PDB file of C-alpha atoms in Angstrom:
ATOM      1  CA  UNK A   1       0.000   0.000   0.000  1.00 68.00           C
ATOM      2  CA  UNK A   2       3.105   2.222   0.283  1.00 78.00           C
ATOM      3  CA  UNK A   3       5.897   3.322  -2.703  1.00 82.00           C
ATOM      4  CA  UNK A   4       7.762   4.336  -0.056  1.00 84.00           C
ATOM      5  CA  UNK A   5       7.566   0.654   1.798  1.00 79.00           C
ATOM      6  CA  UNK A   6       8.225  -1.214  -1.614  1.00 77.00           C
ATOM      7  CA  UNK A   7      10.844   0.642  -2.257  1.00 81.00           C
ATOM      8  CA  UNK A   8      12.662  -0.015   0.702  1.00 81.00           C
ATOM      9  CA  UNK A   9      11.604  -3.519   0.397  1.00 77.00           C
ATOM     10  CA  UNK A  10      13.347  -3.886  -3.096  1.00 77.00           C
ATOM     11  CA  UNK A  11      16.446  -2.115  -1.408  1.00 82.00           C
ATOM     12  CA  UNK A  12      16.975  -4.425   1.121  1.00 81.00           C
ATOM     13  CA  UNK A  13      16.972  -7.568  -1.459  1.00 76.00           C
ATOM     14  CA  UNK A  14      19.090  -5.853  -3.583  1.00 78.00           C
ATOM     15  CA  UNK A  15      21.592  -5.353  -0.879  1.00 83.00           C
ATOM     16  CA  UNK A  16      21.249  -9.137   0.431  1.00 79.00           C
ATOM     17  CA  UNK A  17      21.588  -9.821  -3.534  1.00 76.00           C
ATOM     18  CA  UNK A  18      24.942  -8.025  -3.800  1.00 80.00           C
ATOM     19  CA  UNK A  19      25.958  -9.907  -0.358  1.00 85.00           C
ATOM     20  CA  UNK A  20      24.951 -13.527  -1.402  1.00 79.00           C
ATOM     21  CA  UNK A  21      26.770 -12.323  -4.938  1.00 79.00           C
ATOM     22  CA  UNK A  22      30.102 -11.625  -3.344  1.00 84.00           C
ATOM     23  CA  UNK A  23      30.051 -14.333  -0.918  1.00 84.00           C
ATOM     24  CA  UNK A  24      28.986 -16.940  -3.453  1.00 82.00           C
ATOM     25  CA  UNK A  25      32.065 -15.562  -5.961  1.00 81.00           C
ATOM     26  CA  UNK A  26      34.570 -15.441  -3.396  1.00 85.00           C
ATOM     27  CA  UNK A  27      33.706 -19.007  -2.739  1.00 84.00           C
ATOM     28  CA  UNK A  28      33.598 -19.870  -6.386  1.00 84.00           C
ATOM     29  CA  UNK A  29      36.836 -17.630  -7.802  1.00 81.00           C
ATOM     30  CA  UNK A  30      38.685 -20.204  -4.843  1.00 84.00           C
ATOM     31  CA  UNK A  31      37.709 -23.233  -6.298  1.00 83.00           C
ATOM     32  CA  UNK A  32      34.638 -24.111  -4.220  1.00 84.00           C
ATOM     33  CA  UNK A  33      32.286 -24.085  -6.602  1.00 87.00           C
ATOM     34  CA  UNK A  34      31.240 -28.049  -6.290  1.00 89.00           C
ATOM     35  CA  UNK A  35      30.480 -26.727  -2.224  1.00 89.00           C
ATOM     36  CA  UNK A  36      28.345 -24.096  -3.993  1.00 89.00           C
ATOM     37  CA  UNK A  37      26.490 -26.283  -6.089  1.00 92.00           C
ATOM     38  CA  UNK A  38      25.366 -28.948  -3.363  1.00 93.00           C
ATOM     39  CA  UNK A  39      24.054 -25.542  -1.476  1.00 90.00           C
ATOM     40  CA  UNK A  40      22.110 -24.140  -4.148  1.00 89.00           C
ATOM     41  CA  UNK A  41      20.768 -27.506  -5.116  1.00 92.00           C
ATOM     42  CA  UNK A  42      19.395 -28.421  -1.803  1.00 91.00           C
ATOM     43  CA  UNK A  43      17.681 -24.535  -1.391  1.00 87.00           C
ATOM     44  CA  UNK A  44      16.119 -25.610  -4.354  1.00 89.00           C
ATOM     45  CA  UNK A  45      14.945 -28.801  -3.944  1.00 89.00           C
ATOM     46  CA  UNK A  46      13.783 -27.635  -0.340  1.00 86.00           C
ATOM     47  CA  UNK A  47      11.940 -24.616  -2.395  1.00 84.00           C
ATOM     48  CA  UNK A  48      10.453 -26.512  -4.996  1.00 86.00           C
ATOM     49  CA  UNK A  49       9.439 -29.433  -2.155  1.00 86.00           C
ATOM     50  CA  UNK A  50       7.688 -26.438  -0.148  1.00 84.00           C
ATOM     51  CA  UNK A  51       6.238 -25.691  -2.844  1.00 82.00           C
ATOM     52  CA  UNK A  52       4.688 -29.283  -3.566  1.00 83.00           C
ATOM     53  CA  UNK A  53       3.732 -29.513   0.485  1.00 82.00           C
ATOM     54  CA  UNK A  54       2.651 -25.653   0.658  1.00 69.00           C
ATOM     55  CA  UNK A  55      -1.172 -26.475   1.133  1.00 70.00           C
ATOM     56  CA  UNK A  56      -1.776 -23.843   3.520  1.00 78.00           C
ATOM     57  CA  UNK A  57      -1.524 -19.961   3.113  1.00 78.00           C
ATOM     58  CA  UNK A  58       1.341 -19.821   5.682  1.00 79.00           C
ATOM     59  CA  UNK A  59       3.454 -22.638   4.013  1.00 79.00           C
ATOM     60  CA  UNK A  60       2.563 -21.056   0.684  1.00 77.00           C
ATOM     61  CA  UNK A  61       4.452 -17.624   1.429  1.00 77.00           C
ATOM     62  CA  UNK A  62       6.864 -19.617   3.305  1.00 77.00           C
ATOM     63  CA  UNK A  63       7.633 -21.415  -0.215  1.00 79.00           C
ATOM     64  CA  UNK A  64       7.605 -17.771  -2.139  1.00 77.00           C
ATOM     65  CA  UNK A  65      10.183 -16.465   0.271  1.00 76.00           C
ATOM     66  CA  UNK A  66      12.518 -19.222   0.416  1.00 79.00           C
ATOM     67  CA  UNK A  67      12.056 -19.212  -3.812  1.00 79.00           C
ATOM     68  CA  UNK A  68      12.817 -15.334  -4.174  1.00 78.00           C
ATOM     69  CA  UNK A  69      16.508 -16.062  -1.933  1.00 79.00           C
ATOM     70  CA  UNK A  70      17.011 -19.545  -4.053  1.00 83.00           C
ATOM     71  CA  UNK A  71      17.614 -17.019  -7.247  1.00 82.00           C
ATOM     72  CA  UNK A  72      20.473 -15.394  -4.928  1.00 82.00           C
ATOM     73  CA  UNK A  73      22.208 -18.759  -5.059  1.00 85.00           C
ATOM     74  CA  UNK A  74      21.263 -20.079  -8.260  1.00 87.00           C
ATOM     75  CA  UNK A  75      21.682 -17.358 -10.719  1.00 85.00           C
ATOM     76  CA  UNK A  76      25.696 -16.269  -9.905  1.00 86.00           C
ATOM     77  CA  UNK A  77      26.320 -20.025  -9.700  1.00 89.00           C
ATOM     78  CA  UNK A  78      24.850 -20.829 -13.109  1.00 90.00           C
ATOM     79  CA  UNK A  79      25.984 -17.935 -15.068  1.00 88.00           C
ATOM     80  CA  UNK A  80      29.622 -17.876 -13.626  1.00 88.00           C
ATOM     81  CA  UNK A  81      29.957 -21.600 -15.300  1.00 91.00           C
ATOM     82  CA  UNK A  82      28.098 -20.598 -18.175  1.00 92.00           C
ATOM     83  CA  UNK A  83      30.196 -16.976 -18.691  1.00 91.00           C
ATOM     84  CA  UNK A  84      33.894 -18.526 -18.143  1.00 90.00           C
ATOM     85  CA  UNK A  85      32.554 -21.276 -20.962  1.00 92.00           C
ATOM     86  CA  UNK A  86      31.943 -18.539 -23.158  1.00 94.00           C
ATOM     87  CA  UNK A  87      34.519 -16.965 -23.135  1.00 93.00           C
ATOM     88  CA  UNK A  88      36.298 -20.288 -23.742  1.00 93.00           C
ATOM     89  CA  UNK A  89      34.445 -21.119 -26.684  1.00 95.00           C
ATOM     90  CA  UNK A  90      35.583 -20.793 -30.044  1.00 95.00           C
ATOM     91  CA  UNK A  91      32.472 -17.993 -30.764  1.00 95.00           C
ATOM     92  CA  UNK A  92      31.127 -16.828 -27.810  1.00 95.00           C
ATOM     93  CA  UNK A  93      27.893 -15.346 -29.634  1.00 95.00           C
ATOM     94  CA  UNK A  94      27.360 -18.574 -31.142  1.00 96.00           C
ATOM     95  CA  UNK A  95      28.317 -20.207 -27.892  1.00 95.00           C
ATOM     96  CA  UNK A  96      25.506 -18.049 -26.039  1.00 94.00           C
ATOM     97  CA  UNK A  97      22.539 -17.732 -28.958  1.00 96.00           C
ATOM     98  CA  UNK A  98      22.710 -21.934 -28.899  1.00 96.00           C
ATOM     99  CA  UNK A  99      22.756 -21.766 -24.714  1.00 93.00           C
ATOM    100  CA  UNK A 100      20.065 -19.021 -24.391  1.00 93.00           C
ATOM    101  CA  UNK A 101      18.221 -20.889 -26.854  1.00 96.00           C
ATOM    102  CA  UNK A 102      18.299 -24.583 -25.804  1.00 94.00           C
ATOM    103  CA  UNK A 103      17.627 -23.402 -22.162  1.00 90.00           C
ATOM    104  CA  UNK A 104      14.159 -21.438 -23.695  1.00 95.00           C
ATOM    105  CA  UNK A 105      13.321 -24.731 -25.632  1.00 95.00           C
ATOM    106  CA  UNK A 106      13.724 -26.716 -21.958  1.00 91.00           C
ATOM    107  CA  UNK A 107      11.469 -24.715 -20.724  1.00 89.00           C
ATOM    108  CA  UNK A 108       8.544 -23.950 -22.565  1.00 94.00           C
ATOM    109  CA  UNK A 109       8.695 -28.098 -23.838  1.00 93.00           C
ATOM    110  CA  UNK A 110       8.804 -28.248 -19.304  1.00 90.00           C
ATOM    111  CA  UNK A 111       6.063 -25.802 -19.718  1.00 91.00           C
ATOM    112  CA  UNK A 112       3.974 -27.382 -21.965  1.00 94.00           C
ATOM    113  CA  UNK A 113       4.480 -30.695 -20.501  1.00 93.00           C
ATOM    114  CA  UNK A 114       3.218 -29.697 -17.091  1.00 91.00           C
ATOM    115  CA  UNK A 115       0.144 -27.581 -19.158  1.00 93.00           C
ATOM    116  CA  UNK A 116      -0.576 -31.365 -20.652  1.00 94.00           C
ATOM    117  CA  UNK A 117      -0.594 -33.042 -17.264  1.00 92.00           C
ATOM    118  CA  UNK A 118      -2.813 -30.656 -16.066  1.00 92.00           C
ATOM    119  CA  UNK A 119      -5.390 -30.840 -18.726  1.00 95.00           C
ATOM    120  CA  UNK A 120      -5.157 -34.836 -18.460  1.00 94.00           C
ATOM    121  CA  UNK A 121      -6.183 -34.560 -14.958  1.00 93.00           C
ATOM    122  CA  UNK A 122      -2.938 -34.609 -12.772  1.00 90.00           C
ATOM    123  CA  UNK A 123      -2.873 -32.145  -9.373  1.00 88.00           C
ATOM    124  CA  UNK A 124      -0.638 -29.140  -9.689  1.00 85.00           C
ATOM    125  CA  UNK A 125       1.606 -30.625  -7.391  1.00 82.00           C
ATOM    126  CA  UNK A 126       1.956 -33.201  -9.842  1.00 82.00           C
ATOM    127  CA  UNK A 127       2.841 -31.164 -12.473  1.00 84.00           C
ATOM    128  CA  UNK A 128       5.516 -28.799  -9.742  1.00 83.00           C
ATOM    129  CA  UNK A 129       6.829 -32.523  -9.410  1.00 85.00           C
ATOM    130  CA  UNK A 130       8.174 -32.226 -12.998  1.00 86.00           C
ATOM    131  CA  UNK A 131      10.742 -29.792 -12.550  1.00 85.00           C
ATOM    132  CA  UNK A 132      12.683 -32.138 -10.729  1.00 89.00           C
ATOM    133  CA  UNK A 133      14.162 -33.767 -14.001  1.00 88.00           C
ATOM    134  CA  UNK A 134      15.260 -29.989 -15.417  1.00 87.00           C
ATOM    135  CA  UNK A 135      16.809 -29.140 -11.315  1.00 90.00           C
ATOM    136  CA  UNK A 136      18.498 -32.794 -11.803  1.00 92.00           C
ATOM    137  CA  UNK A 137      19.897 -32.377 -15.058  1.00 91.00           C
ATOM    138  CA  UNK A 138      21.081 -28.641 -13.992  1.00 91.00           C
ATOM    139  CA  UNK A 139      22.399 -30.225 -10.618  1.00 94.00           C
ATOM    140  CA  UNK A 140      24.731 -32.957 -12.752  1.00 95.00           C
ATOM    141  CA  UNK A 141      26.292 -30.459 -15.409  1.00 93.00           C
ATOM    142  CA  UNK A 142      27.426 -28.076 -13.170  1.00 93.00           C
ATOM    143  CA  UNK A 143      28.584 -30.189 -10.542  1.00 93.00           C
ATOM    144  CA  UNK A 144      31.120 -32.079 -13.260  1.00 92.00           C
ATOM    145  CA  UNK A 145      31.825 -28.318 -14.389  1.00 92.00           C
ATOM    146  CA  UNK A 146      32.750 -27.229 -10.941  1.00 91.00           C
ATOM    147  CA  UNK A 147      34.664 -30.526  -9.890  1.00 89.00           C
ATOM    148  CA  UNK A 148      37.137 -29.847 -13.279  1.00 83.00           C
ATOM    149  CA  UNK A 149      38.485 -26.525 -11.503  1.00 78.00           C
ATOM    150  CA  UNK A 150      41.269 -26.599  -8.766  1.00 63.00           C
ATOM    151  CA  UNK A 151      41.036 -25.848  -5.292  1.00 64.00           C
ATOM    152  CA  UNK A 152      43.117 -22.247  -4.036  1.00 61.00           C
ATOM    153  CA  UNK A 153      43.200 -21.219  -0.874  1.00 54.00           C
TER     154      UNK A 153
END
């Protein structure tokens, strides 16, 4: 009901943002970047899980808020394997038009997937239940990419 109150509100997870940012790059520029991605992972699997469970209001904006800080982890973790590829690649703007594409196949084909279960008659949770293959799949890649670097101090 207040500018003034959203504003502050968007402040303050912009500034835990920039904190989760540095502490998960620090971390990740010394190597730790497998330790990162068994963190993330298990936020997410414990948001999407809430989300699944989240049959009352209260668990419901329990399963929002842990969500919103899951992107805090999971973006800088994903797109610090996915820039230092790029810049490895041979092209880097064919490197990231085929990346930013194949990830917006996975998920509308996710998308409409889940849309199909739905109209056969599966629950919503059902159809939450599906991203499990795509956090899986997401989990494995960039746990191998993480394990290839070396360890500093």
């Amino acid at each position: 009901q207040s500018y003034a109150a959203y504003g502050g509100a968007m402040a303050a997870a912009a500034l835990v943002g920039i904190l989760f940012g540095l502490f998960l790059g620090k971390n990740i520029d010394r190597g730790h970047g497998t330790r990162i991605v068994w963190i993330t992972f298990g936020l997410v699997m414990v948001s999407y899980t809430s989300r699944v469970i989240g049959v009352t209001p209260t668990l419901a904006v329990l399963a929002n808020t842990i969500g919103a800080v899951v992107g805090f982890f999971y973006v800088p973790t994903l797109l610090t394997a996915a820039y230092n590829l790029s810049k490895a690649a041979p092209c880097q703007f064919r490197f990231q038009f085929v990346g930013e594409s194949a990830w917006d196949v996975g998920c509308a084909a996710g998308c409409l997937v889940a849309a199909g279960a739905i109209w056969a008659g599966a629950p919503i949770h059902g159809a939450i239940l599906l991203c499990f293959v795509g956090v899986a799949g997401s989990f494995l890649v960039l746990r191998r990419y993480y394990a290839g670097l070396a360890v500093t101090t």
